[in-house]
Coordinates of C-alpha atoms in Angstrom, one line a residue:
X1133 CA 134.6 71.2 119.0
X1134 CA 131.5 68.8 120.9
X1135 CA 127.8 68.9 118.4
X1136 CA 124.9 70.7 120.8
X1137 CA 121.4 68.8 120.6
X1138 CA 118.6 71.2 122.1
X1139 CA 116.1 67.5 123.3
X1140 CA 116.5 68.6 126.7
X1141 CA 115.0 71.6 126.5
X1142 CA 111.8 70.9 124.7
X1143 CA 111.9 68.1 127.3
X1144 CA 111.7 70.1 129.9
X1145 CA 109.0 71.9 127.3
X1146 CA 107.1 69.3 126.9
X1147 CA 106.5 68.6 130.5
X1148 CA 105.0 71.9 130.5
X1149 CA 102.4 70.9 127.6
X1150 CA 103.9 73.4 124.9
X1151 CA 104.8 71.7 122.2
X1152 CA 106.9 72.3 118.7
X1153 CA 104.5 72.9 116.1
X1154 CA 105.5 75.0 113.8
X1155 CA 103.3 79.1 113.2
X1156 CA 102.8 77.6 109.2
X1157 CA 101.3 74.1 109.9
X1158 CA 98.8 75.4 112.6
X1159 CA 95.1 74.7 111.1
X1160 CA 93.6 78.2 110.7
X1161 CA 91.4 78.5 113.5
X1162 CA 94.4 78.4 116.3
X1163 CA 95.8 81.1 114.7
X1164 CA 94.8 84.2 115.6
X1165 CA 92.1 85.7 114.2
X1166 CA 94.7 89.1 112.4
X1167 CA 97.3 86.4 111.5
X1168 CA 94.4 84.3 110.0
X1169 CA 93.3 87.4 107.8
X1170 CA 96.5 87.6 106.4
X1171 CA 95.5 88.5 103.1
X1172 CA 92.2 88.0 103.0
X1173 CA 91.4 91.8 101.3
X1174 CA 94.2 91.3 98.3
X1175 CA 93.2 90.0 95.4
X1176 CA 96.2 88.4 94.4
X1177 CA 97.4 86.1 92.3
X1178 CA 96.4 82.9 94.4
X1179 CA 92.8 84.2 94.7
X1180 CA 92.9 84.5 90.8
X1181 CA 94.4 81.4 89.6
X1182 CA 91.2 79.9 92.0
X1183 CA 88.8 81.6 90.5
X1184 CA 89.3 81.4 86.4
X1185 CA 90.9 78.9 83.9
X1186 CA 94.3 78.0 84.3
X1187 CA 94.4 79.4 80.1
X1188 CA 93.1 82.8 81.5
X1189 CA 95.9 82.6 84.6
X1190 CA 98.5 82.5 82.2
X1191 CA 97.6 84.5 79.5
X1192 CA 96.8 87.4 82.6
X1193 CA 100.8 86.0 84.3
X1194 CA 102.6 86.2 80.6
X1195 CA 101.0 90.5 80.0
X1196 CA 102.2 91.5 83.2
X1197 CA 105.3 89.9 82.7
X1198 CA 106.0 90.7 79.8
X1199 CA 103.4 93.2 78.2
X1200 CA 101.1 90.3 76.2
X1201 CA 98.1 91.2 75.4
X1202 CA 95.0 90.4 76.6
X1203 CA 91.6 89.3 74.7
X1204 CA 88.8 91.3 75.6
X1205 CA 86.9 87.4 77.1
X1206 CA 89.8 87.4 78.9
X1207 CA 90.2 90.7 80.5
X1208 CA 86.0 89.6 81.2
X1209 CA 86.3 87.3 83.0
X1210 CA 89.0 88.7 84.9
X1211 CA 86.8 91.1 85.7
X1212 CA 84.0 88.9 87.1
X1213 CA 86.0 87.4 88.7
X1214 CA 87.1 90.0 90.8
X1215 CA 83.4 91.4 91.3
X1216 CA 82.5 88.9 92.0
X1217 CA 85.3 88.0 95.4
X1218 CA 85.4 92.3 96.1
X1219 CA 81.4 92.4 96.5
X1220 CA 81.0 89.4 98.9
X1221 CA 84.0 91.0 101.1
X1222 CA 81.0 94.3 100.6
X1223 CA 83.2 96.5 98.1
X1224 CA 80.1 98.7 96.7
X1225 CA 82.1 100.9 93.9
X1226 CA 85.6 100.7 92.6
X1227 CA 88.7 102.7 91.8
X1228 CA 92.4 103.4 89.7
X1229 CA 94.3 104.8 92.1
X1230 CA 97.7 106.7 91.5
X1231 CA 100.6 109.3 92.5
X1232 CA 100.2 111.9 91.1
X1233 CA 103.7 114.1 90.8
X1234 CA 103.2 116.9 92.8
X1235 CA 105.4 119.4 93.8
X1236 CA 106.8 118.5 96.9
X1237 CA 105.0 118.9 100.6
X1238 CA 102.0 119.8 98.4
X1239 CA 99.0 118.2 101.5
X1240 CA 99.2 116.6 104.5
X1241 CA 100.7 113.3 102.7
X1242 CA 103.3 115.0 101.0
X1243 CA 102.6 113.4 97.5
X1244 CA 99.1 111.9 98.2
X1245 CA 97.4 108.9 96.3
X1246 CA 95.1 110.6 94.2
X1247 CA 91.6 108.1 92.8
X1248 CA 88.7 107.7 90.8
X1249 CA 85.9 106.7 92.4
X1250 CA 83.1 105.0 90.8
X1251 CA 80.4 103.3 91.6
X1252 CA 79.2 99.1 90.0
X1253 CA 75.9 100.9 89.5
X1254 CA 74.9 102.0 85.6
X1255 CA 72.2 102.9 83.8
X1256 CA 71.4 100.0 80.8
X1257 CA 71.3 102.1 77.7
X1258 CA 71.0 98.7 76.3
X1259 CA 66.7 98.8 77.3
X1260 CA 64.8 100.1 74.1
X1261 CA 62.6 102.7 77.0
X1262 CA 63.5 106.0 77.9
X1263 CA 64.3 106.0 81.3
X1264 CA 66.9 103.7 81.4
X1265 CA 66.5 100.5 84.4
X1266 CA 69.7 100.8 86.8
X1267 CA 71.4 97.6 86.4
X1268 CA 74.1 95.7 89.0
X1269 CA 78.0 95.3 87.3
X1270 CA 81.9 95.3 86.2
X1271 CA 83.2 95.3 83.3
X1272 CA 87.7 94.4 82.1
X1273 CA 86.4 98.1 80.6
X1274 CA 87.2 99.5 83.9
X1275 CA 88.8 97.5 85.7
X1276 CA 91.8 97.9 83.0
X1277 CA 91.4 101.8 81.9
X1278 CA 90.2 104.8 83.2
X1279 CA 90.3 108.3 81.6
X1280 CA 90.5 111.1 83.9
X1281 CA 91.9 115.0 83.9
X1282 CA 95.1 115.2 83.4
X1283 CA 95.7 119.3 83.7
X1284 CA 96.9 119.6 86.8
X1285 CA 100.2 117.4 86.6
X1286 CA 102.8 118.4 87.1
X1287 CA 102.5 122.1 87.5
X1288 CA 99.6 122.9 86.2
X1289 CA 98.6 124.3 82.8
X1290 CA 101.9 123.5 81.3
X1291 CA 99.9 121.8 78.4
X1292 CA 96.7 122.9 75.8
X1293 CA 92.7 122.2 76.9
X1294 CA 92.6 119.6 74.6
X1295 CA 95.9 118.4 76.0
X1296 CA 94.3 118.3 79.0
X1297 CA 92.6 114.6 78.9
X1298 CA 94.7 111.4 80.9
X1299 CA 94.1 108.0 81.1
X1300 CA 94.9 105.8 84.3
X1301 CA 95.5 102.3 83.5
X1302 CA 95.9 99.2 85.9
X1303 CA 99.3 98.0 86.9
X1304 CA 98.7 94.4 86.0
X1305 CA 102.3 94.0 88.5
X1306 CA 100.1 95.2 91.5
X1307 CA 96.8 93.6 93.0
X1308 CA 93.8 94.6 93.4
X1309 CA 92.5 95.3 97.1
X1310 CA 89.3 96.6 99.3
X1311 CA 89.1 98.3 102.2
X1312 CA 86.0 100.7 103.3
X1313 CA 83.5 98.8 101.0
X1314 CA 85.7 100.0 97.7
X1315 CA 87.5 98.0 95.1
X1316 CA 91.1 100.2 95.0
X1317 CA 92.9 99.2 91.4
X1318 CA 97.5 100.1 91.4
X1319 CA 97.4 102.4 88.6
X1320 CA 99.7 104.9 86.7
X1321 CA 98.8 108.3 85.2
X1322 CA 99.4 109.2 81.5
X1323 CA 99.3 111.5 79.3
X1324 CA 96.7 111.9 76.0
X1325 CA 101.3 111.6 73.8
X1326 CA 101.9 109.2 77.2
X1327 CA 104.0 111.0 78.8
X1328 CA 104.0 110.2 82.6
X1329 CA 101.8 112.3 84.8
X1330 CA 102.5 109.8 87.9
X1331 CA 105.4 108.9 90.5
X1332 CA 104.9 105.4 89.0
X1333 CA 105.6 105.3 85.4
X1334 CA 109.3 105.9 85.6
X1335 CA 109.6 103.4 88.0
X1336 CA 108.0 100.5 85.8
X1337 CA 110.2 101.5 82.8
X1338 CA 113.6 102.1 84.9
X1339 CA 112.7 98.2 85.9
X1340 CA 111.9 96.9 82.7
X1341 CA 115.5 99.3 81.5
X1342 CA 117.0 97.9 84.2
X1343 CA 115.8 94.1 83.0
X1344 CA 116.5 94.6 79.6
X1345 CA 120.1 95.8 79.8
X1346 CA 120.5 93.7 82.8
X1347 CA 120.1 90.8 80.7
X1348 CA 122.1 92.1 78.0
X1349 CA 125.2 92.0 80.3
X1350 CA 124.9 88.8 81.3
X1351 CA 125.0 87.6 77.8
X1352 CA 128.7 90.0 77.6
X1353 CA 129.3 87.6 80.0
X1354 CA 129.0 84.0 79.3
X1355 CA 125.3 83.6 81.4
X1356 CA 122.9 81.8 78.3
X1357 CA 120.6 81.2 80.6
X1358 CA 119.3 84.1 83.2
X1359 CA 116.1 85.4 81.2
X1360 CA 114.8 88.2 83.7
X1361 CA 116.4 90.3 85.6
X1362 CA 114.4 91.0 88.8
X1363 CA 114.3 94.9 90.9
X1364 CA 113.7 94.6 94.1
X1365 CA 113.0 97.7 96.7
X1366 CA 112.4 97.7 100.2
X1367 CA 111.8 100.9 101.0
X1368 CA 112.2 102.3 105.2
X1369 CA 109.1 104.5 105.9
X1370 CA 109.0 106.6 110.1
X1371 CA 106.5 108.6 110.9
X1372 CA 105.3 110.6 114.3
X1373 CA 102.5 109.7 115.8
X1374 CA 100.3 113.2 117.1
X1375 CA 97.3 113.8 119.3
X1376 CA 94.5 115.4 117.8
X1377 CA 93.9 118.2 120.2
X1378 CA 98.0 119.0 119.7
X1379 CA 97.8 118.3 115.9
X1380 CA 94.9 120.9 115.6
X1381 CA 96.2 123.6 117.3
X1382 CA 98.9 122.9 114.5
X1383 CA 98.2 125.4 111.3
X1384 CA 102.4 124.6 109.8
X1385 CA 101.3 121.0 109.8
X1386 CA 97.4 120.7 109.0
X1387 CA 98.5 123.0 106.0
X1388 CA 102.4 121.6 105.7
X1389 CA 102.3 117.7 106.5
X1390 CA 106.2 119.2 108.8
X1391 CA 107.7 121.4 111.3
X1392 CA 107.7 125.0 110.0
X1393 CA 107.1 126.5 114.0
X1394 CA 108.4 125.3 117.3
X1395 CA 109.8 124.5 119.8
X1396 CA 112.7 121.5 119.4
X1397 CA 111.0 118.2 121.1
X1398 CA 111.8 117.2 124.4
X1399 CA 113.4 114.4 123.7
X1400 CA 115.6 114.6 120.2
X1401 CA 118.6 112.4 118.7
X1402 CA 121.6 113.3 121.3
X1403 CA 121.1 111.0 123.5
X1404 CA 119.7 107.0 123.0
X1405 CA 116.1 108.3 124.5
X1406 CA 114.3 106.9 121.5
X1407 CA 115.6 104.6 120.6
X1408 CA 114.4 101.0 122.5
X1409 CA 112.0 103.2 124.8
X1410 CA 109.0 102.3 127.0
X1411 CA 105.9 101.8 124.5
X1412 CA 102.7 104.4 125.1
X1413 CA 99.5 102.0 125.1
X1414 CA 97.8 104.1 123.0
X1415 CA 100.8 103.8 120.7
X1416 CA 100.7 100.6 120.7
X1417 CA 96.9 100.4 120.1
X1418 CA 98.2 102.3 117.0
X1419 CA 100.3 100.5 115.5
X1420 CA 98.4 97.0 116.1
X1421 CA 95.7 97.8 114.5
X1422 CA 98.1 99.9 111.8
X1423 CA 99.3 96.7 110.9
X1424 CA 96.5 94.6 111.0
X1425 CA 94.8 96.7 108.2
X1426 CA 98.1 96.0 106.8
X1427 CA 98.1 92.1 106.7
X1428 CA 93.9 92.5 105.1
X1429 CA 95.7 93.8 102.2
X1430 CA 98.7 91.9 102.4
X1431 CA 100.9 93.8 102.9
X1432 CA 103.4 93.9 105.9

């Protein structure tokens, strides 16, 4: 079998004025704006490492990985860094965002997100005057934990009134992000007794169990080096685009988020009409807008 060389191909390419420069080596200004903004609105570990001390960053990584407690000093340093970063992007408020357990089909999005919004503005209760002045800030308590009403989850009315309170806590394995002038903090939702009221807490507990038992199994098989078993999940999301003028005429879509009544679609699954077809310009525009915003948030 003879060897293959692509030098002739790239020689022709060079004659046309092209180069073999890889996209990953291009200067930032040479990238399309959508790619240059990749991860811009996400407070990932790279940004945190630049904005807090190395010691604080190391302890944060250990806390996120092993559940170790952070000191109040470390939490305050992280909160201050995140506040400065978020306000530079235009954030004026923050919200713990979580995914409460809901009956299937509730709301247009089914199991939609829950959010508890607060602003960066509060009263200065340490001031001596009776009429407290307003102050701007974001402290560690607001970042790492929040309190909300959990009486409606999962089915509503199952717990006594004095147990109705619930707690949100920042999931430190998920980086916060800024969107629509709001700093969103991915969080879990648990009851006062630690019962999971959201969909994420059982998922995180399952990951811990797989890690713990996976390492134990590897030890029994003779592996003495592996320290962690990481679970990866690759979801596939299918969605449907519907013109708004048609959507508002469909009470089933508005109330249930899905088709309950109506005629069959003009293109079914019987043949290959739905696959690799021509994309309408307005559909492409939606997808471009969508992935541009998702890339800013560090999602792909």
